[in-house]
C-alpha atoms as one frame of an Amber mdcrd trajectory, in Angstrom:
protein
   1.414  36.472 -14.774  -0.892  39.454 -12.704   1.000  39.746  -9.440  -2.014
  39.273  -7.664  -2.218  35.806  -9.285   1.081  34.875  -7.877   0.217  36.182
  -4.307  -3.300  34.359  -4.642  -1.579  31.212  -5.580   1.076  30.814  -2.710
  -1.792  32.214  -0.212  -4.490  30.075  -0.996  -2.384  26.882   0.267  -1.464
  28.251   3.371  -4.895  29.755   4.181  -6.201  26.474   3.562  -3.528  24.806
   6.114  -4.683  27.404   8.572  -8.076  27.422   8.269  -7.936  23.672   8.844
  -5.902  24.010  11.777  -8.103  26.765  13.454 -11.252  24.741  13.082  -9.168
  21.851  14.830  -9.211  24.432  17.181 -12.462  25.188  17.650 -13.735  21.936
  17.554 -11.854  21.033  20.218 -11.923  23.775  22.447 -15.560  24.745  21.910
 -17.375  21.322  21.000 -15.468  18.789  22.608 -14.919  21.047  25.454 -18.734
  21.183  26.180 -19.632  17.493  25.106 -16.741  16.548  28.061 -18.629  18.751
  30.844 -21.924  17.272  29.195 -20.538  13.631  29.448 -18.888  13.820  32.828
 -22.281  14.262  34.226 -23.651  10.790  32.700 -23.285   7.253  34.353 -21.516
   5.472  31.560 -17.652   6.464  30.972 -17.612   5.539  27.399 -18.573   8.584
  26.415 -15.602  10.605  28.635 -13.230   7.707  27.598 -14.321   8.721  23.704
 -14.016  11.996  24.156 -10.797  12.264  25.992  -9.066  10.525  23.531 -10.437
  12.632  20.371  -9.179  15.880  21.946  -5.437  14.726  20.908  -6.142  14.455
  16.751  -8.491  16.171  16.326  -6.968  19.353  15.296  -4.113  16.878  13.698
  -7.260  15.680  11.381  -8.978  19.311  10.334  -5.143  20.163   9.731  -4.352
  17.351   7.188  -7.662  18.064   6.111  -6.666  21.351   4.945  -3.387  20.243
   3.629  -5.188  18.609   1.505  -7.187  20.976   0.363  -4.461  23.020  -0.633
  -2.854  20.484  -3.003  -6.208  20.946  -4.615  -5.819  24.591  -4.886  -1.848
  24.568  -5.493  -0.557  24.259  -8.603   1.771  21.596  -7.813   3.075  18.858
 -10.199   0.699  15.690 -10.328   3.337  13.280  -9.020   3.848  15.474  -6.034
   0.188  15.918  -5.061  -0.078  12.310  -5.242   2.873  11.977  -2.860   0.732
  14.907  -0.290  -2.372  13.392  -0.665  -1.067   9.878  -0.053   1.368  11.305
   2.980  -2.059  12.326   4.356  -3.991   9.716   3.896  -1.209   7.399   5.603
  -1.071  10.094   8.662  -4.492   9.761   9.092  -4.532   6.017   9.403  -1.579
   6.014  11.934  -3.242   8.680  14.034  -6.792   6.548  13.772  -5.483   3.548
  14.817  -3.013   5.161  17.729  -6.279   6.888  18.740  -8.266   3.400  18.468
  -5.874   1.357  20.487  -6.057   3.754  23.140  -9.665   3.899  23.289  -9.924
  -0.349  23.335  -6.963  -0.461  26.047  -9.242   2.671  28.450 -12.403   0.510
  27.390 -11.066  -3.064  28.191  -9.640  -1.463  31.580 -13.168   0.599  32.609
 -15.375  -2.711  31.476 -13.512  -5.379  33.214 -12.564  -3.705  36.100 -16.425
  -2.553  36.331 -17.498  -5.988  35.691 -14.918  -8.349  37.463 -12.756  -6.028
  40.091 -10.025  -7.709  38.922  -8.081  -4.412  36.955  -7.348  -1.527  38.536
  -3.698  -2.135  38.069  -3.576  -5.386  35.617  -1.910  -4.533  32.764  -1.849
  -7.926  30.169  -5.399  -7.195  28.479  -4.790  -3.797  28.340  -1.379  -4.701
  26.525  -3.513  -7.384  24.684  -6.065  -4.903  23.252  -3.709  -2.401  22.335
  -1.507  -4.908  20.054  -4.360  -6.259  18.202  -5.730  -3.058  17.353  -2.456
  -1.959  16.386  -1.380  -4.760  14.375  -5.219  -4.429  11.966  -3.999  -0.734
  11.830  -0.882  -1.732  10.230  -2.036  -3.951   8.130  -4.675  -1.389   6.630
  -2.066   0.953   5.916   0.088  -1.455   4.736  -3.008  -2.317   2.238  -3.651
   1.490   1.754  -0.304   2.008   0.358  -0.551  -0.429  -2.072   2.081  -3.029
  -0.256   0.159  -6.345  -0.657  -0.375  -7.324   2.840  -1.513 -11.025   2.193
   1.992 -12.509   2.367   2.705 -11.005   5.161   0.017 -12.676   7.007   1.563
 -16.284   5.923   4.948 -15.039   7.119   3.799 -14.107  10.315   1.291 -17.303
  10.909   4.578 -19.169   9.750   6.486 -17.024  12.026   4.360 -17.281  14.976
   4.197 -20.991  15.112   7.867 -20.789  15.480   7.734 -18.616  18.203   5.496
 -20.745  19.918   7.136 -23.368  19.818  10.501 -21.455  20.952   8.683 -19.850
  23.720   6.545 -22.502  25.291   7.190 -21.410  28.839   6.619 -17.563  27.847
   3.179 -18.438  26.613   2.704 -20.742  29.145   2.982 -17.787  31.438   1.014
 -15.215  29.758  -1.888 -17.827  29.158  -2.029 -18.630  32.971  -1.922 -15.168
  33.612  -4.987 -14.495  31.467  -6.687 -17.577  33.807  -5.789 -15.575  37.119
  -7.306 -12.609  35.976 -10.415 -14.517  34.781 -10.599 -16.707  38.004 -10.470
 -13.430  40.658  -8.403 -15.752  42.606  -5.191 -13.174  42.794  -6.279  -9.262
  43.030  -3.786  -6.444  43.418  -3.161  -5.688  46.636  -3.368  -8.883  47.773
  -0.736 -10.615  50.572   0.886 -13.540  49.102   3.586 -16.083  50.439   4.819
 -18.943  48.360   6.085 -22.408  49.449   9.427 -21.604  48.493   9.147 -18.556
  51.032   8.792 -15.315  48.626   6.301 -13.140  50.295   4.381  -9.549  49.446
   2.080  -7.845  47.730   0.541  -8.258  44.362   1.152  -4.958  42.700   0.335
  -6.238  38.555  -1.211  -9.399  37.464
């Protein structure tokens, strides 16, 4: 094989991996950077929340991008290509649905708190939010992968009514806790005594 070949062949991967990672780069310094100092100037705070949280993976994206680009341009046995591309795919997924639970737990916080006053420090629909997004990101990748995610929805609705029913007071608690927040009642920062004689402030709901 021409030397030059050889050279060409190991490059082309790696140049591919880099130039993924430097537009991630750019993107984010450059674009992002300027749609930030564009949206921090608007009334809504979607837009910052959006954009804050796509500075993170973004350049994690463009590089897996590129990685796979250069099992395209490698000359690397099928079954391990496969095992790249399917590694990347997988990444992306985890990172889309970290990304997505942040963005629903900043959005639930900025809405409701905007809304109702009630959340500047409460923390249980944040919590909420974030599990339920993270639990339909699991069970995409899950699917993704080829794992057949169906009986693992009857094992956990199996599952959960047993944990209801062994946790009665613990959901008891959390769904009363969910009523304070929706009645405004109880804010943070609120003096409190009870009738058995606890007293002070309401730091969480």
């Amino acid at each position: 094989m021409d030397p030059f070949a050889e050279v060409l062949e190991v490059l082309a991967p790696v140049a591919a991996v880099a130039a993924g990672f430097g537009v991630g780069m750019l993107v984010r310094s450059m674009v992002l950077g300027r749609l930030l100092r564009l949206a921090s100037r608007s009334a809504t705070h979607l837009d910052d929340i959006i954009l804050t949280g796509l500075r993170g993976p973004v350049v994690l994206w463009f590089t897996l991008v590129g990685l796979h680009a250069a099992t395209l341009v490698s000359d690397l046995e099928p079954g391990t290509a496969r095992l790249i591309q399917r590694t990347v795919i997988a990444l992306v997924i985890v990172s889309i649905t970290w990304i997505a639970a942040r963005l629903a737990a900043s959005w639930a916080h900025h809405s409701l708190g905007r809304t109702t006053g009630l959340l500047p420090s409460a923390t249980l629909i944040q919590n909420t939010v974030r599990a339920a997004v993270l639990v339909v990101g699991g069970l995409v990748l899950l699917q993704t992968l080829g794992i057949a995610v169906t009986p693992i929805i009857t094992a956990l609705g199996v599952g959960g009514l047993a944990v209801a029913l062994a946790l009665q007071d613990t959901l008891a608690n959390f769904f009363a806790g969910i009523r304070v927040l929706a009645a405004g009642q109880v804010r943070p920062g609120d003096f409190i005594q009870l009738d058995t004689g606890e007293r002070g402030y309401v730091e969480d709901v």
